[in-house]
Amino acid sequence: MEPGLNPEVAAEETVRRAVPSRPPIPWLAILLSSVTTSLVMLAGLMVLAPWENATTTAAVDRKPHAGAVHPSLGTFAYRAGTTYECEVARDDEDGLLYAGYSRTRSEMVQRDASRWTVVEIQCLLEHHGIAPGVVDGAFGSNTERAVRRLQNRARIAVDGIVGPDTWKALRA
């Protein structure tokens, strides 16, 4: 102990010297490895492009998109606050119900879709006395609940997805 030092201070200084110092954190190495990993993952995504050329209908239908161009109404574009008129009538040729927005009987349609086919579904649901909410062409939770009610009533698989069996029930 140095002369003139308080014994308590000397003991504290001895303890400080006894604790081993930590090595510095290699922040630069952590940053570089994170950036490298991100770039490799991004390059992999660009090569695989899972959002293009989906092989399953379900993968395609999960994305909201506009369907085929309607011959007289044009391309569908969702506009908040827009509602469509429903005039459902039975076709003389095939005896099925149509609202005039789509002629499909097999297209797979599910939640988050927005297109003329959804307007057709919403009109047909209304015609069958099952309220889908606003007839706006957007397949949201109200439309999905209405589809499930129709499927339950028709005794078909209740999944909230409009496929061939649900189309049969809608068009009947």
Short mmCIF file of C-alpha atoms in Angstrom, two decimals:
data_model
loop_
_atom_site.label_atom_id
_atom_site.label_comp_id
_atom_site.label_asym_id
_atom_site.label_seq_id
_atom_site.Cartn_x
_atom_site.Cartn_y
_atom_site.Cartn_z
CA MET A 1 0.00 0.00 0.00
CA GLU A 2 1.21 3.44 -0.89
CA PRO A 3 2.04 5.74 2.00
CA GLY A 4 -0.74 8.22 2.83
CA LEU A 5 -3.53 6.24 1.15
CA ASN A 6 -6.67 5.46 3.06
CA PRO A 7 -6.88 1.66 3.60
CA GLU A 8 -10.50 1.52 2.23
CA VAL A 9 -9.51 3.29 -0.99
CA ALA A 10 -6.51 1.02 -1.38
CA ALA A 11 -8.72 -2.08 -0.98
CA GLU A 12 -11.19 -0.74 -3.59
CA GLU A 13 -8.35 -0.10 -6.03
CA THR A 14 -7.05 -3.61 -5.52
CA VAL A 15 -10.51 -5.03 -6.31
CA ARG A 16 -10.71 -2.96 -9.51
CA ARG A 17 -7.38 -4.30 -10.69
CA ALA A 18 -8.44 -7.88 -9.92
CA VAL A 19 -11.53 -7.75 -12.23
CA PRO A 20 -10.48 -8.79 -15.73
CA SER A 21 -11.39 -6.29 -18.43
CA ARG A 22 -13.87 -7.39 -21.14
CA PRO A 23 -12.75 -7.58 -24.74
CA PRO A 24 -14.33 -4.90 -26.93
CA ILE A 25 -17.54 -5.88 -28.77
CA PRO A 26 -16.82 -6.33 -32.49
CA TRP A 27 -19.65 -4.06 -33.71
CA LEU A 28 -18.21 -3.73 -37.18
CA ALA A 29 -18.08 -7.51 -37.65
CA ILE A 30 -21.68 -7.86 -36.42
CA LEU A 31 -22.87 -5.13 -38.78
CA LEU A 32 -21.03 -6.60 -41.78
CA SER A 33 -22.34 -10.13 -41.16
CA SER A 34 -25.91 -8.80 -40.82
CA VAL A 35 -25.66 -6.84 -44.06
CA THR A 36 -24.12 -9.82 -45.87
CA THR A 37 -26.86 -12.17 -44.63
CA SER A 38 -29.57 -9.71 -45.70
CA LEU A 39 -28.08 -9.33 -49.17
CA VAL A 40 -27.80 -13.11 -49.64
CA MET A 41 -31.43 -13.59 -48.58
CA LEU A 42 -32.60 -10.79 -50.89
CA ALA A 43 -30.69 -12.30 -53.80
CA GLY A 44 -32.27 -15.68 -53.06
CA LEU A 45 -35.73 -14.15 -53.08
CA MET A 46 -35.05 -12.40 -56.37
CA VAL A 47 -33.91 -15.67 -57.94
CA LEU A 48 -36.80 -17.75 -56.57
CA ALA A 49 -39.46 -15.01 -57.01
CA PRO A 50 -42.19 -16.89 -55.11
CA TRP A 51 -44.74 -14.21 -55.96
CA GLU A 52 -44.52 -14.90 -59.70
CA ASN A 53 -45.93 -17.89 -61.61
CA ALA A 54 -47.64 -19.41 -58.58
CA THR A 55 -48.51 -23.01 -59.30
CA THR A 56 -51.53 -23.30 -57.03
CA THR A 57 -54.80 -21.46 -57.37
CA ALA A 58 -54.92 -20.87 -53.62
CA ALA A 59 -51.62 -19.00 -53.72
CA VAL A 60 -52.86 -16.79 -56.53
CA ASP A 61 -56.23 -16.10 -54.91
CA ARG A 62 -54.70 -14.89 -51.66
CA LYS A 63 -53.52 -11.76 -53.44
CA PRO A 64 -56.17 -9.13 -54.09
CA HIS A 65 -56.37 -8.51 -57.80
CA ALA A 66 -58.70 -7.45 -60.55
CA GLY A 67 -60.14 -10.25 -62.63
CA ALA A 68 -60.77 -10.30 -66.34
CA VAL A 69 -61.92 -7.12 -67.98
CA HIS A 70 -65.72 -6.95 -67.99
CA PRO A 71 -67.00 -6.48 -71.55
CA SER A 72 -69.07 -3.39 -70.73
CA LEU A 73 -67.84 -2.28 -67.28
CA GLY A 74 -64.11 -2.50 -68.04
CA THR A 75 -61.36 -3.32 -65.57
CA PHE A 76 -62.40 -3.55 -61.93
CA ALA A 77 -60.87 -0.99 -59.59
CA TYR A 78 -61.94 -0.95 -55.96
CA ARG A 79 -63.10 2.47 -54.80
CA ALA A 80 -64.06 2.93 -51.15
CA GLY A 81 -67.67 4.00 -50.81
CA THR A 82 -68.75 2.65 -54.19
CA THR A 83 -71.63 0.19 -54.13
CA TYR A 84 -73.06 -1.75 -57.06
CA GLU A 85 -76.67 -2.44 -57.98
CA CYS A 86 -77.81 -6.04 -57.93
CA GLU A 87 -80.32 -7.21 -60.50
CA VAL A 88 -80.25 -10.98 -60.34
CA ALA A 89 -82.12 -12.88 -63.03
CA ARG A 90 -82.34 -16.47 -64.20
CA ASP A 91 -80.70 -17.07 -67.58
CA ASP A 92 -83.01 -18.50 -70.26
CA GLU A 93 -80.32 -20.74 -71.76
CA ASP A 94 -78.84 -22.50 -68.74
CA GLY A 95 -81.47 -21.70 -66.08
CA LEU A 96 -78.87 -20.34 -63.64
CA LEU A 97 -78.87 -17.07 -61.68
CA TYR A 98 -76.65 -14.20 -62.82
CA ALA A 99 -76.25 -10.61 -61.65
CA GLY A 100 -74.40 -9.47 -64.77
CA TYR A 101 -70.92 -8.98 -63.31
CA SER A 102 -69.43 -12.42 -64.03
CA ARG A 103 -70.42 -15.62 -65.83
CA THR A 104 -67.99 -17.91 -64.00
CA ARG A 105 -69.12 -21.12 -62.36
CA SER A 106 -65.73 -22.42 -61.24
CA GLU A 107 -63.35 -19.55 -60.39
CA MET A 108 -61.81 -19.90 -56.92
CA VAL A 109 -62.41 -16.71 -54.93
CA GLN A 110 -61.57 -16.06 -51.30
CA ARG A 111 -60.87 -13.36 -48.77
CA ASP A 112 -58.89 -10.29 -49.90
CA ALA A 113 -59.92 -10.68 -53.55
CA SER A 114 -61.42 -7.64 -55.24
CA ARG A 115 -62.85 -7.92 -58.72
CA TRP A 116 -66.09 -8.14 -60.69
CA THR A 117 -66.51 -11.77 -59.65
CA VAL A 118 -66.75 -10.65 -56.01
CA VAL A 119 -69.55 -8.21 -56.94
CA GLU A 120 -71.33 -11.17 -58.58
CA ILE A 121 -70.89 -13.27 -55.42
CA GLN A 122 -72.17 -10.47 -53.19
CA CYS A 123 -75.25 -9.93 -55.38
CA LEU A 124 -76.05 -13.65 -55.45
CA LEU A 125 -75.63 -13.90 -51.67
CA GLU A 126 -78.09 -11.01 -51.25
CA HIS A 127 -80.50 -12.74 -53.64
CA HIS A 128 -80.37 -15.85 -51.44
CA GLY A 129 -81.20 -13.73 -48.38
CA ILE A 130 -77.72 -13.80 -46.87
CA ALA A 131 -76.36 -10.30 -46.30
CA PRO A 132 -72.71 -10.00 -47.40
CA GLY A 133 -72.44 -6.41 -46.23
CA VAL A 134 -71.82 -3.69 -48.79
CA VAL A 135 -71.79 -4.85 -52.42
CA ASP A 136 -68.46 -3.23 -53.26
CA GLY A 137 -66.41 -5.96 -54.96
CA ALA A 138 -64.10 -6.47 -51.96
CA PHE A 139 -64.15 -9.95 -50.40
CA GLY A 140 -63.81 -9.07 -46.73
CA SER A 141 -64.90 -10.63 -43.45
CA ASN A 142 -68.63 -9.90 -43.99
CA THR A 143 -68.61 -11.59 -47.39
CA GLU A 144 -66.63 -14.52 -46.02
CA ARG A 145 -69.16 -14.99 -43.17
CA ALA A 146 -72.02 -14.86 -45.69
CA VAL A 147 -70.31 -17.46 -47.91
CA ARG A 148 -69.88 -19.73 -44.87
CA ARG A 149 -73.60 -19.38 -44.05
CA LEU A 150 -74.52 -20.28 -47.64
CA GLN A 151 -72.16 -23.27 -47.58
CA ASN A 152 -73.64 -24.48 -44.29
CA ARG A 153 -77.18 -24.06 -45.66
CA ALA A 154 -76.25 -25.94 -48.87
CA ARG A 155 -74.52 -28.70 -46.84
CA ILE A 156 -71.20 -28.34 -48.64
CA ALA A 157 -67.70 -27.85 -47.20
CA VAL A 158 -67.74 -24.74 -45.01
CA ASP A 159 -64.43 -23.01 -45.72
CA GLY A 160 -65.40 -19.49 -46.78
CA ILE A 161 -63.89 -20.02 -50.24
CA VAL A 162 -66.08 -19.80 -53.34
CA GLY A 163 -65.27 -22.73 -55.61
CA PRO A 164 -67.32 -24.93 -57.97
CA ASP A 165 -69.63 -26.35 -55.27
CA THR A 166 -70.34 -22.90 -53.81
CA TRP A 167 -70.95 -21.53 -57.31
CA LYS A 168 -73.57 -24.26 -57.83
CA ALA A 169 -75.33 -23.12 -54.65
CA LEU A 170 -75.06 -19.45 -55.62
CA ARG A 171 -76.33 -19.95 -59.17
CA ALA A 172 -79.19 -22.34 -58.20
#
